[in-house]
Coordinates of C-alpha atoms in Angstrom, one line a residue:
M1 CA 32.7 2.6 -16.5
S2 CA 33.2 6.2 -17.1
L3 CA 30.0 8.3 -18.1
T4 CA 29.7 11.7 -19.6
L5 CA 26.5 13.7 -19.5
R6 CA 25.4 16.4 -21.9
T7 CA 22.3 18.0 -23.5
I8 CA 21.1 15.9 -26.5
S9 CA 18.6 16.8 -29.2
R10 CA 15.0 15.6 -29.2
E11 CA 15.8 13.4 -32.1
Q12 CA 18.6 11.5 -30.2
H13 CA 16.3 11.3 -27.1
L14 CA 13.4 9.9 -29.1
A15 CA 15.6 7.4 -30.9
Y16 CA 17.0 6.2 -27.6
I17 CA 13.5 5.8 -26.1
Q18 CA 12.5 3.9 -29.2
S19 CA 15.3 1.5 -28.8
L20 CA 14.0 0.4 -25.4
P21 CA 11.3 -2.2 -24.6
A22 CA 9.4 0.6 -22.7
A23 CA 9.8 3.8 -20.8
S24 CA 7.5 6.3 -19.0
H25 CA 5.2 8.4 -21.1
M26 CA 6.6 11.3 -19.1
Q27 CA 10.1 10.7 -20.3
V28 CA 9.4 11.0 -24.1
P29 CA 10.5 14.3 -25.6
A30 CA 7.0 15.3 -26.5
W31 CA 6.0 15.4 -22.9
A32 CA 7.9 18.6 -22.7
D33 CA 5.2 20.1 -25.1
V34 CA 2.4 18.8 -23.0
K35 CA 3.9 20.6 -20.0
A36 CA 4.2 23.9 -21.9
E37 CA 4.5 26.0 -18.7
W38 CA 7.8 24.4 -17.8
R39 CA 11.2 24.9 -19.6
S40 CA 12.6 21.6 -20.7
E41 CA 15.9 19.9 -21.6
S42 CA 16.8 16.4 -22.9
L43 CA 19.8 14.9 -21.1
G44 CA 21.9 12.0 -22.4
W45 CA 24.5 9.7 -20.7
F46 CA 27.3 8.5 -22.9
D47 CA 29.7 5.6 -22.2
A48 CA 33.5 5.7 -22.9
S49 CA 32.8 4.5 -26.5
G50 CA 30.5 7.5 -27.1
E51 CA 27.3 5.5 -27.2
L52 CA 24.1 6.9 -25.7
V53 CA 23.3 4.6 -22.7
G54 CA 20.7 6.7 -20.8
A55 CA 18.4 9.6 -21.2
G56 CA 16.3 11.9 -19.1
L57 CA 13.6 14.6 -19.7
V58 CA 14.1 17.5 -17.3
L59 CA 11.4 20.0 -16.6
Y60 CA 12.4 23.3 -15.1
R61 CA 9.9 25.4 -13.1
Q62 CA 11.1 28.8 -12.1
V63 CA 10.4 29.9 -8.6
P64 CA 8.5 33.2 -8.1
K65 CA 10.7 36.3 -7.9
V66 CA 14.1 34.5 -8.2
K67 CA 16.0 33.1 -11.2
R68 CA 16.3 29.6 -9.8
Y69 CA 14.6 26.4 -10.8
L70 CA 13.0 23.3 -9.5
A71 CA 14.4 20.6 -11.8
Y72 CA 12.0 17.6 -12.2
L73 CA 12.4 14.3 -13.9
P74 CA 8.9 12.7 -13.8
E75 CA 9.3 8.9 -13.6
G76 CA 12.9 9.2 -14.8
P77 CA 15.6 9.5 -15.7
V78 CA 15.7 6.4 -18.0
I79 CA 19.1 4.9 -16.9
N80 CA 20.3 1.5 -15.5
W81 CA 19.0 2.0 -12.0
Y82 CA 20.6 -1.3 -10.9
A83 CA 24.1 -0.2 -12.0
P84 CA 26.6 -0.9 -9.2
N85 CA 28.1 2.6 -9.8
L86 CA 24.8 4.5 -9.5
E87 CA 26.6 7.6 -8.3
D88 CA 28.5 7.8 -11.5
W89 CA 25.1 8.2 -13.3
L90 CA 23.6 10.7 -10.8
Q91 CA 26.5 13.0 -9.8
P92 CA 27.1 14.4 -13.3
M93 CA 23.3 15.0 -13.6
L94 CA 23.2 17.0 -10.3
A95 CA 26.3 19.0 -11.4
H96 CA 24.7 19.8 -14.7
L97 CA 21.4 20.8 -13.1
K98 CA 23.1 23.0 -10.6
Q99 CA 24.9 24.8 -13.4
Q100 CA 21.5 25.3 -15.1
G101 CA 20.3 27.2 -12.0
A102 CA 18.5 24.5 -10.2
F103 CA 18.1 24.8 -6.4
T104 CA 16.5 21.4 -6.0
V105 CA 16.1 18.2 -8.0
K106 CA 13.1 16.0 -8.0
M107 CA 13.1 12.6 -9.7
G108 CA 11.0 9.4 -9.8
P109 CA 13.1 6.3 -10.3
P110 CA 11.0 3.9 -12.5
V111 CA 11.9 1.1 -10.1
I112 CA 9.2 -1.3 -8.7
I113 CA 9.9 -2.4 -5.1
R114 CA 7.0 -4.7 -4.4
R115 CA 3.9 -6.4 -6.1
W116 CA 0.7 -7.8 -4.8
D117 CA -1.5 -10.1 -6.8
S118 CA -5.2 -9.7 -6.7
T119 CA -5.7 -12.7 -4.5
A120 CA -3.5 -11.2 -1.8
I121 CA -5.3 -7.9 -2.1
K122 CA -8.7 -9.4 -1.9
A123 CA -7.6 -11.3 1.3
G124 CA -6.4 -8.0 2.7
I125 CA -9.7 -6.2 2.1
Q126 CA -11.6 -9.1 3.8
N127 CA -9.3 -8.9 6.8
P128 CA -10.6 -6.3 9.3
D129 CA -7.1 -5.8 10.8
V130 CA -5.6 -4.7 7.5
K131 CA -6.1 -1.1 6.7
R132 CA -3.3 -0.6 4.1
L133 CA -1.8 -2.4 1.1
R134 CA 1.6 -2.3 2.8
D135 CA 0.1 -4.3 5.7
V136 CA -0.4 -7.2 3.3
E137 CA 2.5 -9.6 2.6
A138 CA 3.8 -8.8 -0.9
T139 CA 3.5 -11.6 -3.6
H140 CA 6.8 -10.5 -5.0
I141 CA 9.7 -8.3 -3.6
E142 CA 12.6 -6.8 -5.6
P143 CA 15.6 -6.9 -3.3
R144 CA 17.7 -4.8 -5.7
A145 CA 15.1 -2.0 -5.4
F146 CA 16.0 -1.7 -1.6
E147 CA 19.6 -1.4 -2.6
V148 CA 18.8 1.4 -5.0
A149 CA 17.0 3.2 -2.1
D150 CA 20.0 2.7 0.2
K151 CA 22.4 4.1 -2.3
L152 CA 20.1 7.2 -2.9
R153 CA 20.0 7.9 0.9
R154 CA 23.7 7.6 1.2
M155 CA 24.1 10.0 -1.6
G156 CA 22.0 12.6 0.1
W157 CA 18.7 12.1 -1.7
Q158 CA 15.5 12.5 0.5
Q159 CA 12.5 10.4 -0.1
G160 CA 9.1 12.1 -0.7
E161 CA 7.4 13.4 2.5
D162 CA 4.7 10.8 2.7
G163 CA 6.9 7.8 3.3
G164 CA 4.7 5.8 1.0
A165 CA 1.0 6.7 1.5
G166 CA 0.8 7.1 -2.3
F167 CA -0.6 10.5 -3.1
A168 CA 1.8 13.1 -1.5
D169 CA 4.2 12.3 -4.4
V170 CA 3.4 14.2 -7.6
Q171 CA 3.3 10.9 -9.4
P172 CA 1.4 7.9 -7.9
R173 CA 3.6 5.7 -5.7
Y174 CA 1.1 2.8 -6.1
V175 CA -0.2 1.7 -9.4
F176 CA -2.4 -1.2 -10.7
Q177 CA -1.1 -3.3 -13.6
V178 CA -2.4 -6.1 -15.7
P179 CA 0.5 -8.2 -17.1
L180 CA 0.1 -9.4 -20.6
A181 CA 3.4 -10.9 -21.5
D182 CA 3.2 -14.7 -22.0
R183 CA -0.5 -14.8 -21.5
S184 CA -3.4 -15.4 -24.0
L185 CA -6.3 -13.0 -24.2
E186 CA -8.4 -16.0 -22.9
E187 CA -6.2 -16.1 -19.7
V188 CA -6.5 -12.4 -19.2
H189 CA -10.3 -12.6 -19.5
K190 CA -10.2 -15.6 -17.1
G191 CA -8.3 -13.5 -14.6
F192 CA -11.1 -11.0 -14.2
N193 CA -13.4 -11.6 -11.2
Q194 CA -16.9 -12.8 -11.7
L195 CA -18.4 -9.3 -11.4
W196 CA -16.1 -7.9 -14.2
R197 CA -16.9 -10.9 -16.5
R198 CA -20.7 -10.5 -15.8
N199 CA -20.5 -6.7 -16.5
I200 CA -18.6 -7.3 -19.8
K201 CA -21.3 -9.7 -20.8
K202 CA -24.1 -7.4 -19.7
A203 CA -22.6 -4.5 -21.8
E204 CA -22.3 -6.8 -24.9
K205 CA -25.9 -7.9 -24.5
A206 CA -27.2 -4.4 -24.1
G207 CA -25.4 -3.5 -27.4
V208 CA -22.7 -1.1 -25.9
E209 CA -20.1 -0.3 -28.6
V210 CA -16.7 0.9 -27.9
V211 CA -15.2 3.2 -30.6
Q212 CA -12.0 5.3 -31.0
G213 CA -12.2 9.0 -31.3
G214 CA -9.9 11.6 -32.8
Y215 CA -8.8 15.3 -32.1
D216 CA -12.3 16.6 -33.0
D217 CA -13.9 14.3 -30.3
L218 CA -12.0 15.9 -27.5
A219 CA -14.8 18.3 -26.7
E220 CA -17.1 15.4 -26.2
W221 CA -14.4 13.8 -24.0
Q222 CA -14.3 17.1 -22.0
R223 CA -18.1 17.0 -21.5
L224 CA -17.9 13.6 -19.8
Y225 CA -14.7 14.5 -17.9
E226 CA -16.3 17.6 -16.4
I227 CA -19.3 15.6 -15.2
T228 CA -16.9 13.1 -13.6
A229 CA -15.0 16.1 -12.0
E230 CA -18.1 17.5 -10.5
R231 CA -19.2 14.0 -9.2
D232 CA -15.9 13.1 -7.8
H233 CA -15.0 16.6 -6.4
F234 CA -11.7 17.3 -8.3
R235 CA -10.7 20.2 -10.4
P236 CA -10.7 19.2 -14.1
R237 CA -8.0 20.1 -16.5
P238 CA -9.1 22.4 -19.4
L239 CA -9.9 21.2 -22.9
G240 CA -6.8 22.9 -24.1
Y241 CA -4.6 20.6 -22.1
F242 CA -6.0 17.5 -23.8
Q243 CA -5.7 19.2 -27.2
R244 CA -2.1 20.1 -26.6
M245 CA -1.5 16.5 -25.3
W246 CA -3.1 14.9 -28.4
T247 CA -1.3 17.2 -30.8
A248 CA 2.2 16.9 -29.1
L249 CA 2.3 13.2 -28.5
N250 CA 0.8 12.0 -31.8
A251 CA 3.1 14.4 -33.7
E252 CA 6.0 12.4 -32.1
D253 CA 4.3 9.0 -32.8
P254 CA 1.0 8.6 -34.4
N255 CA 0.1 5.9 -32.0
R256 CA 1.2 7.6 -28.8
M257 CA -2.2 8.7 -27.6
R258 CA -5.7 7.2 -28.2
L259 CA -9.2 8.2 -27.2
Y260 CA -11.9 5.8 -26.5
F261 CA -15.7 6.1 -26.0
A262 CA -18.3 3.5 -24.8
R263 CA -21.7 4.3 -26.3
H264 CA -25.2 3.0 -26.0
D265 CA -28.0 3.9 -28.4
G266 CA -25.7 6.5 -30.0
V267 CA -25.0 8.2 -26.6
N268 CA -21.5 8.3 -25.3
L269 CA -21.6 7.1 -21.6
S270 CA -17.9 6.8 -20.8
A271 CA -14.5 7.8 -22.2
A272 CA -10.8 7.2 -21.7
T273 CA -7.4 8.4 -23.0
M274 CA -4.8 5.7 -23.5
L275 CA -1.0 6.2 -23.9
V276 CA 1.5 4.0 -25.5
V277 CA 5.3 3.9 -25.2
G278 CA 6.8 0.5 -26.6
G279 CA 5.3 -2.4 -24.7
H280 CA 3.9 -0.3 -21.9
V281 CA 0.3 1.0 -22.3
W282 CA -1.4 3.3 -19.8
Y283 CA -5.1 4.0 -19.2
S284 CA -4.4 7.5 -18.4
Y285 CA -7.6 9.6 -17.9
G286 CA -11.1 8.2 -17.5
A287 CA -14.6 9.8 -17.6
S288 CA -18.2 8.8 -17.3
D289 CA -21.7 10.2 -17.3
N290 CA -24.2 9.9 -14.4
I291 CA -26.5 8.1 -16.7
G292 CA -26.5 4.6 -18.4
R293 CA -24.3 3.0 -15.7
E294 CA -26.6 -0.1 -15.6
V295 CA -25.2 -1.1 -19.1
R296 CA -21.7 -1.2 -17.7
P297 CA -19.9 1.0 -20.3
S298 CA -16.7 1.3 -18.3
N299 CA -16.2 -2.4 -18.1
A300 CA -16.7 -2.8 -21.8
M301 CA -14.3 0.0 -22.6
Q302 CA -11.5 -1.4 -20.4
W303 CA -11.9 -4.8 -22.0
K304 CA -11.7 -3.2 -25.5
M305 CA -8.5 -1.2 -24.5
L306 CA -6.9 -4.3 -23.0
Q307 CA -7.7 -6.2 -26.2
D308 CA -6.2 -3.4 -28.3
S309 CA -3.2 -3.2 -26.1
Y310 CA -2.7 -6.9 -26.6
A311 CA -3.0 -6.5 -30.3
L312 CA -0.2 -3.8 -30.1
G313 CA 2.1 -6.4 -28.5
A314 CA 2.0 -4.7 -25.1
T315 CA 3.6 -6.6 -22.1
V316 CA 1.7 -4.5 -19.5
Y317 CA -1.6 -2.7 -19.3
D318 CA -1.2 0.0 -16.7
L319 CA -4.3 1.3 -14.9
R320 CA -2.2 4.0 -13.1
G321 CA -2.6 5.2 -9.6
I322 CA -4.4 3.7 -6.6
S323 CA -4.3 4.7 -3.0
D324 CA -2.8 2.1 -0.7
S325 CA -6.0 2.1 1.5
L326 CA -7.9 -1.1 1.9
D327 CA -10.5 0.6 4.2
E328 CA -14.0 0.4 2.7
N329 CA -14.8 3.7 4.2
D330 CA -12.0 5.5 2.5
H331 CA -13.2 7.7 -0.4
L332 CA -10.3 6.3 -2.6
F333 CA -11.3 2.7 -1.9
G334 CA -13.6 2.4 -4.9
L335 CA -10.6 3.0 -7.2
I336 CA -8.7 -0.2 -6.0
Q337 CA -11.9 -2.1 -5.9
F338 CA -12.6 -1.4 -9.5
K339 CA -9.1 -2.2 -10.6
V340 CA -8.5 -5.3 -8.6
G341 CA -11.4 -6.9 -10.6
T342 CA -9.2 -7.2 -13.6
G343 CA -7.2 -9.8 -11.8
G344 CA -3.9 -7.7 -12.3
Q345 CA -1.4 -6.7 -9.6
A346 CA -0.7 -3.7 -7.5
A347 CA 2.9 -2.4 -7.8
E348 CA 4.7 -0.1 -5.5
Y349 CA 7.3 2.2 -7.0
L350 CA 10.3 3.7 -5.1
G351 CA 8.4 6.9 -5.0
E352 CA 9.9 10.5 -5.6
W353 CA 13.2 11.7 -4.3
D354 CA 14.6 15.2 -3.7
F355 CA 18.1 16.5 -3.7
P356 CA 18.4 19.9 -2.3
L357 CA 21.2 21.8 -4.0
N358 CA 20.5 24.9 -2.1
K359 CA 18.9 23.9 1.3
L360 CA 17.6 27.3 2.2
L361 CA 15.7 27.7 -1.1
H362 CA 14.5 24.2 -1.0
K363 CA 13.0 24.7 2.5
A364 CA 11.4 28.0 1.4
F365 CA 10.0 26.3 -1.7
D366 CA 8.5 23.5 0.5
L367 CA 6.7 26.0 2.6
Y368 CA 5.5 27.8 -0.5
M369 CA 4.1 24.6 -1.9
A370 CA 2.5 23.6 1.4
R371 CA 0.6 26.9 1.5
R372 CA -0.8 26.6 -2.0

């Protein structure tokens, strides 16, 4: 199959994304507006009959002092990753990006390699010899994903430095997902562990209500988010980022981004942002106050978001990144512990891959990033 690649308009790009069952929220054209500090381009792959059969959002970041760029396709491109002729898809992309002044290309194939159900993860947590998710036998393995990895290596792509520890990639390598396809809401609720079910009931009894907010409520979101950042020792994004995200994503599709609050006695105790692309829904950012935890606002909010995702016809509710550590002393362990209670499954993506178009600049950039 002969493929040609060229720049496409945002309209073509969006129409293509809308024709698919799902795609990453970082591959919709509006994501370029969220990442305003990057230059962006929409790429399209066309087959011999001239039909658009793949798309990619490329973000270009200029390197200090030189007119060369890092080209980044977060969780993309959106192509047929299992195509036997994968090089026919990726070679034209590399040639094009080189022409655009890229010295290195980074991409994140949206290909899942392994899945672990919550039973397997729980057994891993209870086993003192198991320290990492990858030490647990996977519940499901996708053999075609290994073939994709082999092909990429043969083409000269290099896998992200961490070799799979999860957080060295820019995007999470390990995520936690609750499958919704072919399940009733009752089955989803039954899949929660006892603690989650008890906490949801506790929140209901206490009168916690979960409501959706709008653009004007982003300042209140920011208040809770900054409390969370201080408690969990991370640097919060500024309010302007979330305002830009709301405006850009919802201008593209009025249902792309939602904001939720769980409140008790009129006080907002926790909040979350939710993103929707086709049948894939993401719990994207979460925040909570230091008070009112005893009424379990976060559990109530997640359950409401899950119900709403189900009502939207979603096939998967994605709780995003987890670390692959199953060690109770690890500071990231609480994250997987909270998410595993939903009865979903952990999934491992192929991770991010780099193609150095200019080896010298690529190395210099690596050193520059390491020092930051």
